Short mmCIF file of C-alpha atoms and ligand atoms in Angstrom, two decimals:
data_model
loop_
_atom_site.label_atom_id
_atom_site.label_comp_id
_atom_site.label_asym_id
_atom_site.label_seq_id
_atom_site.Cartn_x
_atom_site.Cartn_y
_atom_site.Cartn_z
CA MET A 5 -6.71 5.46 30.75
CA SER A 6 -6.16 4.07 27.29
CA LEU A 7 -3.14 4.22 25.05
CA ILE A 8 -3.71 5.36 21.48
CA VAL A 9 -1.25 5.47 18.59
CA GLN A 10 -2.20 8.12 16.03
CA LYS A 11 -0.54 8.36 12.63
CA TYR A 12 -0.73 11.49 10.49
CA GLY A 13 0.17 11.27 6.79
CA GLY A 14 2.01 13.73 4.56
CA THR A 15 -0.94 15.95 3.59
CA SER A 16 -2.01 16.16 7.23
CA VAL A 17 1.37 17.67 8.20
CA GLY A 18 1.91 19.48 4.88
CA SER A 19 2.22 23.02 6.30
CA VAL A 20 2.78 24.87 9.57
CA GLU A 21 -0.97 25.48 9.84
CA ARG A 22 -1.73 21.82 9.35
CA ILE A 23 0.87 20.79 11.91
CA GLN A 24 -0.84 23.16 14.34
CA ALA A 25 -4.18 21.55 13.55
CA VAL A 26 -2.69 18.09 14.18
CA ALA A 27 -1.25 19.33 17.49
CA ALA A 28 -4.71 20.54 18.51
CA LYS A 29 -6.21 17.16 17.65
CA VAL A 30 -3.53 15.30 19.58
CA LYS A 31 -3.98 17.59 22.57
CA GLN A 32 -7.72 16.94 22.49
CA SER A 33 -7.09 13.20 22.84
CA ARG A 34 -4.66 13.76 25.67
CA ASP A 35 -7.04 16.13 27.44
CA ALA A 36 -9.69 13.42 27.15
CA GLY A 37 -7.43 11.30 29.34
CA HIS A 38 -5.59 9.13 26.80
CA GLN A 39 -1.91 8.45 26.56
CA VAL A 40 -0.94 9.34 23.00
CA VAL A 41 1.92 8.27 20.75
CA VAL A 42 1.97 10.10 17.42
CA VAL A 43 3.69 8.71 14.33
CA VAL A 44 4.20 11.17 11.49
CA SER A 45 5.14 11.12 7.81
CA ALA A 46 7.25 13.69 6.04
CA MET A 47 5.46 16.82 4.77
CA SER A 48 3.61 16.01 1.55
CA GLY A 49 5.90 15.99 -1.49
CA GLU A 50 9.07 15.95 0.64
CA THR A 51 10.00 12.30 0.07
CA ASP A 52 9.58 12.78 -3.70
CA ARG A 53 11.64 15.97 -3.56
CA LEU A 54 14.48 14.19 -1.78
CA LEU A 55 14.32 11.33 -4.29
CA GLY A 56 14.58 13.91 -7.08
CA LEU A 57 17.73 15.39 -5.54
CA ALA A 58 19.30 11.95 -5.26
CA HIS A 59 18.54 11.04 -8.87
CA ALA A 60 19.91 14.35 -10.08
CA LEU A 61 23.29 13.20 -8.76
CA GLN A 62 23.27 9.52 -9.57
CA GLU A 63 21.16 7.26 -11.74
CA ARG A 64 21.13 4.49 -9.16
CA PRO A 65 22.05 5.94 -5.78
CA SER A 66 23.19 3.49 -3.14
CA PRO A 67 20.17 2.18 -1.20
CA ARG A 68 21.99 2.90 2.05
CA GLU A 69 22.57 6.57 1.20
CA LEU A 70 18.99 6.90 -0.04
CA ASP A 71 17.79 5.81 3.39
CA VAL A 72 20.03 8.34 5.13
CA LEU A 73 18.51 10.99 2.86
CA LEU A 74 14.85 9.94 2.88
CA SER A 75 14.68 9.54 6.64
CA THR A 76 15.32 13.28 7.06
CA GLY A 77 11.78 14.11 5.88
CA GLU A 78 10.25 12.52 8.94
CA GLN A 79 12.86 14.00 11.25
CA VAL A 80 11.65 17.47 10.28
CA THR A 81 8.00 16.75 11.06
CA ILE A 82 8.57 15.09 14.45
CA ALA A 83 10.47 18.17 15.66
CA LEU A 84 7.91 20.62 14.25
CA LEU A 85 4.96 18.73 15.69
CA SER A 86 6.61 18.53 19.11
CA MET A 87 7.19 22.28 19.01
CA ALA A 88 3.57 22.89 18.04
CA LEU A 89 2.42 20.66 20.91
CA GLU A 90 4.66 22.42 23.42
CA ALA A 91 3.49 25.80 22.12
CA GLY A 92 -0.06 24.66 22.82
CA GLY A 93 0.80 23.70 26.38
CA CYS A 94 1.10 19.97 25.76
CA PRO A 95 4.38 18.41 26.92
CA ALA A 96 5.91 16.41 24.05
CA ARG A 97 9.11 14.74 23.00
CA SER A 98 10.20 13.56 19.56
CA TYR A 99 12.23 10.49 18.60
CA THR A 100 13.71 9.21 15.37
CA GLY A 101 13.44 5.51 14.57
CA SER A 102 16.97 4.88 15.72
CA GLN A 103 16.42 6.72 19.01
CA VAL A 104 13.37 4.64 19.87
CA GLN A 105 15.10 1.60 18.54
CA VAL A 106 12.77 0.52 15.75
CA ARG A 107 14.91 -2.44 14.77
CA THR A 108 14.66 -3.69 11.20
CA ASP A 109 16.42 -6.06 8.84
CA SER A 110 19.05 -4.59 6.49
CA ALA A 111 16.94 -4.48 3.31
CA HIS A 112 17.48 -0.79 2.57
CA ASN A 113 14.47 1.04 1.04
CA LYS A 114 12.11 -1.82 1.93
CA ALA A 115 13.20 -2.92 5.39
CA ARG A 116 10.97 -4.98 7.63
CA ILE A 117 10.51 -4.19 11.30
CA ARG A 118 11.79 -6.94 13.58
CA ASP A 119 11.03 -5.45 16.96
CA ILE A 120 10.59 -2.18 18.76
CA ASP A 121 11.96 -1.21 22.13
CA GLY A 122 9.10 0.51 23.89
CA ALA A 123 10.94 1.41 27.11
CA ARG A 124 11.82 5.01 26.31
CA VAL A 125 8.40 5.76 24.89
CA ARG A 126 6.65 4.25 27.90
CA ALA A 127 8.76 6.27 30.32
CA ASP A 128 7.76 9.49 28.55
CA LEU A 129 4.10 8.52 28.50
CA ASP A 130 4.24 7.78 32.21
CA ALA A 131 5.77 11.19 32.74
CA GLY A 132 2.70 12.70 31.06
CA ARG A 133 4.25 13.52 27.71
CA VAL A 134 2.97 12.96 24.20
CA VAL A 135 5.57 10.97 22.28
CA VAL A 136 6.13 11.85 18.62
CA VAL A 137 7.90 9.18 16.58
CA ALA A 138 9.26 9.41 13.04
CA GLY A 139 7.44 7.00 10.73
CA PHE A 140 8.96 5.13 7.78
CA GLN A 141 12.36 4.58 9.42
CA GLY A 142 14.32 2.22 11.60
CA ILE A 143 17.81 1.00 12.27
CA ASP A 144 19.46 -2.31 11.38
CA GLU A 145 21.74 -4.46 13.51
CA GLN A 146 24.83 -2.56 12.33
CA GLY A 147 23.27 0.78 13.22
CA ASN A 148 22.49 1.80 9.62
CA ILE A 149 19.39 3.89 9.01
CA THR A 150 16.73 1.96 7.08
CA THR A 151 13.38 2.92 5.55
CA LEU A 152 10.30 0.77 5.13
CA GLY A 153 9.13 1.44 1.57
CA ARG A 154 6.71 4.10 0.29
CA GLY A 155 3.75 4.60 2.58
CA GLY A 156 5.75 2.94 5.35
CA SER A 157 4.66 5.27 8.15
CA ASP A 158 1.40 3.30 8.33
CA THR A 159 3.47 0.24 9.19
CA SER A 160 5.53 2.17 11.76
CA ALA A 161 2.31 3.17 13.50
CA VAL A 162 0.79 -0.30 13.57
CA ALA A 163 4.08 -1.84 14.73
CA MET A 164 4.37 0.78 17.47
CA ALA A 165 0.79 0.03 18.54
CA ALA A 166 1.59 -3.70 18.63
CA ALA A 167 4.78 -3.17 20.64
CA LEU A 168 3.06 -0.92 23.19
CA LYS A 169 -0.10 -3.07 23.22
CA ALA A 170 -2.08 0.07 22.42
CA ASP A 171 -5.85 0.06 22.66
CA GLU A 172 -6.22 1.39 19.11
CA CYS A 173 -4.13 2.49 16.15
CA GLN A 174 -5.70 5.44 14.35
CA ILE A 175 -4.52 6.29 10.83
CA TYR A 176 -5.41 9.93 10.11
CA THR A 177 -5.30 10.85 6.44
CA ASP A 178 -6.86 13.10 3.78
CA VAL A 179 -10.00 10.93 3.34
CA ASP A 180 -12.42 10.11 6.15
CA GLY A 181 -12.05 6.35 5.90
CA VAL A 182 -11.72 3.43 3.54
CA TYR A 183 -14.06 3.84 0.58
CA THR A 184 -15.63 1.35 -1.82
CA THR A 185 -12.98 2.57 -4.25
CA ASP A 186 -10.56 5.49 -4.50
CA PRO A 187 -12.83 8.55 -4.29
CA ARG A 188 -10.44 10.39 -6.60
CA ILE A 189 -11.50 8.07 -9.44
CA GLU A 190 -15.15 7.51 -8.52
CA PRO A 191 -16.78 10.50 -6.80
CA LYS A 192 -19.77 8.28 -5.95
CA ALA A 193 -17.55 6.03 -3.81
CA ARG A 194 -18.96 5.43 -0.34
CA ARG A 195 -17.18 5.24 3.00
CA LEU A 196 -17.31 1.83 4.63
CA ALA A 197 -18.07 1.84 8.35
CA ARG A 198 -16.22 -1.47 8.62
CA ILE A 199 -14.14 -3.70 6.42
CA THR A 200 -12.72 -7.09 7.34
CA PHE A 201 -9.04 -7.41 7.85
CA GLU A 202 -8.90 -9.97 5.02
CA GLU A 203 -10.62 -7.61 2.58
CA MET A 204 -8.36 -4.72 3.58
CA LEU A 205 -5.33 -6.90 3.01
CA GLU A 206 -6.55 -7.73 -0.52
CA MET A 207 -7.46 -4.11 -1.27
CA ALA A 208 -4.02 -2.92 -0.14
CA SER A 209 -2.15 -5.59 -2.05
CA LEU A 210 -4.23 -4.96 -5.19
CA GLY A 211 -3.34 -1.28 -5.25
CA SER A 212 -5.44 0.71 -2.73
CA LYS A 213 -2.75 2.86 -1.21
CA VAL A 214 -4.88 4.15 1.64
CA LEU A 215 -2.95 1.71 3.87
CA GLN A 216 0.44 0.19 3.21
CA ILE A 217 0.06 -3.57 2.82
CA ARG A 218 2.58 -4.37 5.53
CA ALA A 219 0.63 -2.26 7.99
CA VAL A 220 -2.41 -4.42 7.39
CA GLU A 221 -0.32 -7.59 7.68
CA PHE A 222 1.08 -6.38 10.99
CA ALA A 223 -2.36 -5.49 12.30
CA GLY A 224 -3.53 -9.00 11.45
CA LYS A 225 -0.55 -10.73 12.97
CA TYR A 226 -0.73 -8.83 16.26
CA GLN A 227 -4.50 -8.23 16.29
CA VAL A 228 -4.08 -4.45 16.49
CA PRO A 229 -7.43 -2.64 16.38
CA LEU A 230 -7.03 -0.35 13.38
CA ARG A 231 -9.12 2.62 12.25
CA VAL A 232 -8.75 4.99 9.27
CA LEU A 233 -9.98 8.53 9.91
CA SER A 234 -9.82 12.05 8.50
CA SER A 235 -7.32 14.58 9.83
CA PHE A 236 -9.60 17.37 8.71
CA GLN A 237 -13.04 16.43 10.00
CA ASP A 238 -14.54 14.49 12.89
CA GLY A 239 -16.18 11.13 12.31
CA GLU A 240 -16.07 7.43 13.00
CA GLY A 241 -13.90 6.58 9.99
CA THR A 242 -13.52 2.93 9.01
CA LEU A 243 -12.80 0.15 11.46
CA ILE A 244 -10.74 -2.78 10.19
CA THR A 245 -12.49 -5.65 11.88
CA PHE A 246 -11.54 -9.24 12.56
CA GLU A 247 -15.14 -10.42 12.70
CA GLU A 248 -16.79 -11.26 9.40
CA GLY A 249 -20.22 -11.58 10.99
CA ASN A 250 -20.56 -7.86 11.61
CA VAL A 251 -19.71 -6.79 8.13
CA GLU A 252 -22.27 -5.32 5.78
CA GLU A 253 -24.07 -7.99 3.79
CA ALA A 254 -22.46 -6.93 0.56
CA LYS A 255 -21.06 -9.30 -2.02
CA ILE A 256 -18.32 -6.86 -2.87
CA ALA A 257 -16.58 -4.66 -0.31
CA GLY A 258 -14.66 -2.59 -2.79
CA ILE A 259 -12.77 -2.09 -6.03
CA ALA A 260 -9.01 -1.78 -6.03
CA PHE A 261 -6.83 -0.86 -8.97
CA ALA A 262 -3.14 -0.79 -9.79
CA LYS A 263 -2.06 1.78 -12.37
CA ASP A 264 1.57 0.86 -12.45
CA GLU A 265 1.49 -2.48 -14.21
CA ALA A 266 3.09 -3.67 -17.44
CA LYS A 267 2.66 -6.82 -19.49
CA LEU A 268 5.15 -8.97 -21.37
CA THR A 269 4.38 -11.78 -23.82
CA VAL A 270 6.63 -14.26 -25.53
CA LEU A 271 5.00 -15.91 -28.55
CA GLY A 272 5.77 -19.24 -30.17
CA VAL A 273 7.91 -20.86 -27.49
CA PRO A 274 8.50 -24.60 -28.13
CA ASP A 275 6.06 -26.36 -25.78
CA GLN A 276 8.34 -28.44 -23.56
CA PRO A 277 8.64 -29.18 -19.84
CA GLY A 278 10.52 -26.43 -18.02
CA VAL A 279 9.51 -23.58 -20.32
CA ALA A 280 7.84 -21.54 -17.59
CA HIS A 281 10.90 -21.88 -15.42
CA LYS A 282 13.25 -20.93 -18.25
CA ILE A 283 11.21 -17.78 -18.94
CA LEU A 284 10.58 -16.65 -15.38
CA GLY A 285 13.82 -17.84 -13.75
CA PRO A 286 16.00 -15.04 -15.16
CA ILE A 287 13.24 -12.52 -14.41
CA SER A 288 13.09 -13.46 -10.74
CA ASP A 289 16.90 -13.70 -10.57
CA ALA A 290 16.86 -10.01 -11.50
CA ASN A 291 14.58 -9.37 -8.50
CA VAL A 292 11.62 -8.49 -10.71
CA GLU A 293 8.37 -9.50 -9.08
CA VAL A 294 5.89 -11.26 -11.35
CA ASP A 295 2.18 -10.83 -10.69
CA MET A 296 -0.25 -12.56 -13.09
CA ILE A 297 0.82 -15.37 -15.40
CA ILE A 298 -0.99 -16.95 -18.35
CA GLN A 299 0.23 -19.75 -20.60
CA ASN A 300 -1.70 -20.76 -23.72
CA ILE A 301 -1.10 -23.49 -26.29
CA ALA A 302 -0.78 -21.85 -29.70
CA ALA A 303 -2.91 -22.94 -32.66
CA ASP A 304 -0.21 -25.25 -34.03
CA ALA A 305 -0.23 -27.19 -30.70
CA ARG A 306 3.58 -27.40 -30.71
CA THR A 307 4.35 -24.02 -29.34
CA THR A 308 3.05 -22.00 -26.45
CA ASP A 309 2.39 -18.30 -25.78
CA PHE A 310 3.38 -17.02 -22.37
CA THR A 311 2.23 -13.74 -20.79
CA PHE A 312 2.98 -12.20 -17.40
CA THR A 313 2.61 -8.87 -15.65
CA ILE A 314 5.17 -6.92 -13.63
CA HIS A 315 5.55 -3.52 -12.02
CA ARG A 316 5.94 -0.78 -14.65
CA ASN A 317 9.24 0.37 -13.11
CA ASP A 318 10.76 -2.99 -14.01
CA TYR A 319 9.49 -2.98 -17.61
CA GLY A 320 12.69 -1.99 -19.44
CA ARG A 321 14.84 -4.39 -17.51
CA ALA A 322 12.40 -7.29 -17.81
CA LEU A 323 11.92 -6.71 -21.55
CA GLU A 324 15.65 -6.90 -22.12
CA ILE A 325 15.93 -10.13 -20.13
CA LEU A 326 12.96 -11.70 -21.91
CA GLN A 327 14.33 -10.82 -25.35
CA SER A 328 17.52 -12.67 -24.59
CA THR A 329 15.63 -15.67 -23.12
CA ALA A 330 13.36 -15.75 -26.17
CA GLN A 331 16.37 -15.94 -28.45
CA ASP A 332 17.85 -18.83 -26.43
CA LEU A 333 14.54 -20.70 -26.52
CA GLY A 334 13.98 -20.13 -30.24
CA ALA A 335 10.73 -18.28 -29.58
CA ARG A 336 9.05 -16.39 -32.39
CA GLU A 337 8.47 -12.96 -30.89
CA VAL A 338 8.40 -10.83 -27.73
CA GLN A 339 5.67 -8.25 -27.20
CA GLY A 340 5.34 -5.74 -24.40
CA ASP A 341 2.69 -3.33 -23.22
CA GLU A 342 3.34 -0.63 -20.65
CA ARG A 343 -0.11 0.87 -20.79
CA ILE A 344 -2.18 -1.62 -18.90
CA VAL A 345 -3.88 -1.49 -15.50
CA LYS A 346 -5.38 -4.04 -13.17
CA ILE A 347 -8.83 -3.65 -11.64
CA SER A 348 -9.97 -5.99 -8.88
CA LEU A 349 -13.24 -6.69 -7.10
CA VAL A 350 -12.72 -7.66 -3.46
CA GLY A 351 -15.18 -9.12 -0.98
CA VAL A 352 -15.50 -11.98 1.47
CA GLY A 353 -19.10 -12.20 0.22
CA MET A 354 -17.76 -13.77 -2.98
CA ARG A 355 -17.34 -17.02 -1.09
CA SER A 356 -21.08 -17.41 -0.81
CA HIS A 357 -22.28 -15.68 -3.97
CA ALA A 358 -21.96 -17.12 -7.45
CA GLY A 359 -21.95 -15.11 -10.66
CA ILE A 360 -19.69 -12.26 -9.56
CA ALA A 361 -17.17 -12.97 -12.32
CA SER A 362 -19.77 -13.09 -15.08
CA GLY A 363 -21.35 -9.89 -13.71
CA MET A 364 -17.95 -8.24 -13.86
CA PHE A 365 -17.24 -9.35 -17.42
CA GLU A 366 -20.71 -8.28 -18.56
CA ALA A 367 -20.34 -4.81 -17.06
CA LEU A 368 -17.00 -4.31 -18.80
CA ALA A 369 -18.31 -5.68 -22.11
CA ARG A 370 -21.21 -3.20 -22.00
CA GLU A 371 -18.65 -0.40 -22.04
CA GLY A 372 -16.69 -2.03 -24.86
CA ILE A 373 -13.72 -2.70 -22.58
CA ASN A 374 -11.58 -5.60 -23.68
CA ILE A 375 -10.25 -7.87 -20.93
CA ARG A 376 -6.63 -8.86 -21.54
CA MET A 377 -6.03 -11.13 -18.55
CA ILE A 378 -8.08 -12.55 -15.68
CA SER A 379 -7.12 -13.99 -12.35
CA THR A 380 -9.26 -15.06 -9.40
CA SER A 381 -8.90 -16.19 -5.83
CA GLU A 382 -11.42 -16.93 -3.10
CA ILE A 383 -12.24 -13.31 -2.29
CA LYS A 384 -11.09 -11.36 -5.38
CA ILE A 385 -11.31 -11.21 -9.16
CA SER A 386 -8.79 -9.18 -11.11
CA VAL A 387 -8.75 -8.17 -14.75
CA VAL A 388 -6.06 -6.50 -16.80
CA ILE A 389 -7.33 -3.88 -19.23
CA ASP A 390 -5.93 -1.01 -21.30
CA GLU A 391 -4.90 1.98 -19.23
CA LYS A 392 -7.24 4.36 -21.08
CA TYR A 393 -10.27 2.46 -19.71
CA LEU A 394 -9.29 2.66 -16.04
CA GLU A 395 -11.81 5.27 -14.91
CA LEU A 396 -14.58 4.00 -17.12
CA GLY A 397 -14.01 0.44 -15.90
CA VAL A 398 -13.94 1.35 -12.21
CA ARG A 399 -17.10 3.44 -12.51
CA ALA A 400 -18.95 0.81 -14.54
CA LEU A 401 -18.15 -1.85 -11.95
CA HIS A 402 -19.00 0.45 -9.07
CA ASP A 403 -22.47 0.95 -10.60
CA ALA A 404 -22.96 -2.65 -11.68
CA PHE A 405 -22.38 -3.96 -8.16
CA GLY A 406 -24.51 -1.29 -6.47
CA LEU A 407 -21.63 0.12 -4.48
CA SER A 408 -22.82 3.71 -4.75
CA ASP A 409 -26.13 3.10 -3.02
CA ALA A 410 -26.09 3.32 0.74
CA SER A 411 -27.03 -0.09 2.10
P1 ADP B 509 -1.25 9.64 3.69
O1 ADP B 509 -0.30 10.63 3.14
O2 ADP B 509 -2.13 10.17 4.77
O3 ADP B 509 -0.59 8.34 4.07
P2 ADP B 509 -2.16 8.39 1.24
O4 ADP B 509 -2.14 9.28 0.04
O5 ADP B 509 -1.08 7.41 1.41
O6 ADP B 509 -2.29 9.33 2.53
O7 ADP B 509 -3.56 7.60 1.30
C1 ADP B 509 -4.79 8.29 1.20
C2 ADP B 509 -5.27 8.25 -0.24
O8 ADP B 509 -5.58 6.91 -0.59
C3 ADP B 509 -6.57 8.98 -0.49
O9 ADP B 509 -6.34 10.35 -0.76
C4 ADP B 509 -7.17 8.24 -1.69
O10 ADP B 509 -6.98 8.94 -2.90
C5 ADP B 509 -6.37 6.95 -1.76
N1 ADP B 509 -7.22 5.75 -1.82
C6 ADP B 509 -7.05 4.71 -2.67
N2 ADP B 509 -7.99 3.80 -2.50
C7 ADP B 509 -8.78 4.22 -1.50
C8 ADP B 509 -9.94 3.68 -0.86
N3 ADP B 509 -10.47 2.51 -1.21
N4 ADP B 509 -10.50 4.40 0.14
C9 ADP B 509 -9.98 5.58 0.52
N5 ADP B 509 -8.90 6.15 -0.06
C10 ADP B 509 -8.29 5.49 -1.06
N1 LIG B 510 7.24 9.72 3.64
C1 LIG B 510 7.14 8.35 3.17
C2 LIG B 510 6.48 8.31 1.80
O1 LIG B 510 6.19 9.34 1.22
C3 LIG B 510 6.43 7.45 4.13
C4 LIG B 510 4.96 7.74 4.34
O2 LIG B 510 4.50 8.85 4.03
O3 LIG B 510 4.25 6.87 4.84
O4 LIG B 510 6.31 7.26 1.25
MG1 MG B 511 0.03 6.65 2.98
#
């Protein structure tokens, strides 16, 4: 008998009918002889709705109270799914994060799981029940409710699978696997039968929201076999594999993109030691995460131009901070651009293939797309371009690297 953790996302539990369909799927696994733990998200749109209510009352609600509020979405779906299972003749019991004891740190709204007490869940499984656990939530040392950041139910599922030493963690969602790029942007995107853990980690951190990045990190750390599948149709889905040898012989596994970026530039900063620190220090002190950074010597050779990207949500705050820094440093000008996006090519095959970068730049040039920033690492190349070219850029690259053709 094997133990499987199945996670169902918001769309998959978005209505009573869909919850019934999930219950049928879960029952099928149990009838096939598996022990099943189910982790669920809130019904689609619910977390956003709750956020809307909070912001209608307060511009910056307390992170603690937000967690008390947001965790209710998942509490609804665990109860409903358990009822649907029981109605279908499948014994089930639901638990919130605090009932299981999903213990996290105290970083409200982005808490990290420290450990999970599997005792209660195991006892139910041994008694023949399906256990339904609320995703996205935990409890800190003081007993406060915490949540794990948007998309966090993926991480709950992988962490639960690690804690219970499950045979597989299955992420059921509204696509039937991990694709070469988001199929909503490129209809010719192709499902990957396998992707390496390393590639999945890059894809997730570069903007592919099909899996939350921490879920992939967790799977790597605890070697949890992870598969992405469709809630709506049968199939093999995509296996996240730890063996590079078995992966398709492609140079590029996929294209990720991040729509929510913004760019800030300070022009004509006196070129002296410590400038980068003086510019970025106050930004990081304000808890704004910086992504790409470029520094260029200006034409007069005495000043420097400094550009960096941040999350779009932080744009206003970061612009204000930079304007004050620029004044202190005697810089000439601050420029900002909120309408940029980042597109990245990801693939372990890049290690052994040259010319990927030039192929990328050529494909974008052919479409008249101007590259504003570039950054590379061993298995990825990212470019920043204007937002209006996002779809065109993704599709051009998808074609240029032959990702549409079945290989
Ligand atoms: P869930 O609610 O089940 O967690 P998400 O919306 O978080 O679902 O993730 C699934 C979505 O991820 C898909 O609908 C798809 O639009 C998007 N996505 C982005 N990149 C990819 C990719 N490379 N492969 C598959 N889906 C992707
Ligand atoms: N309900 C949470 C969200 O919308 C967690 C999740 O769905 O994974 O982000
Ligand atoms: Mg998700």
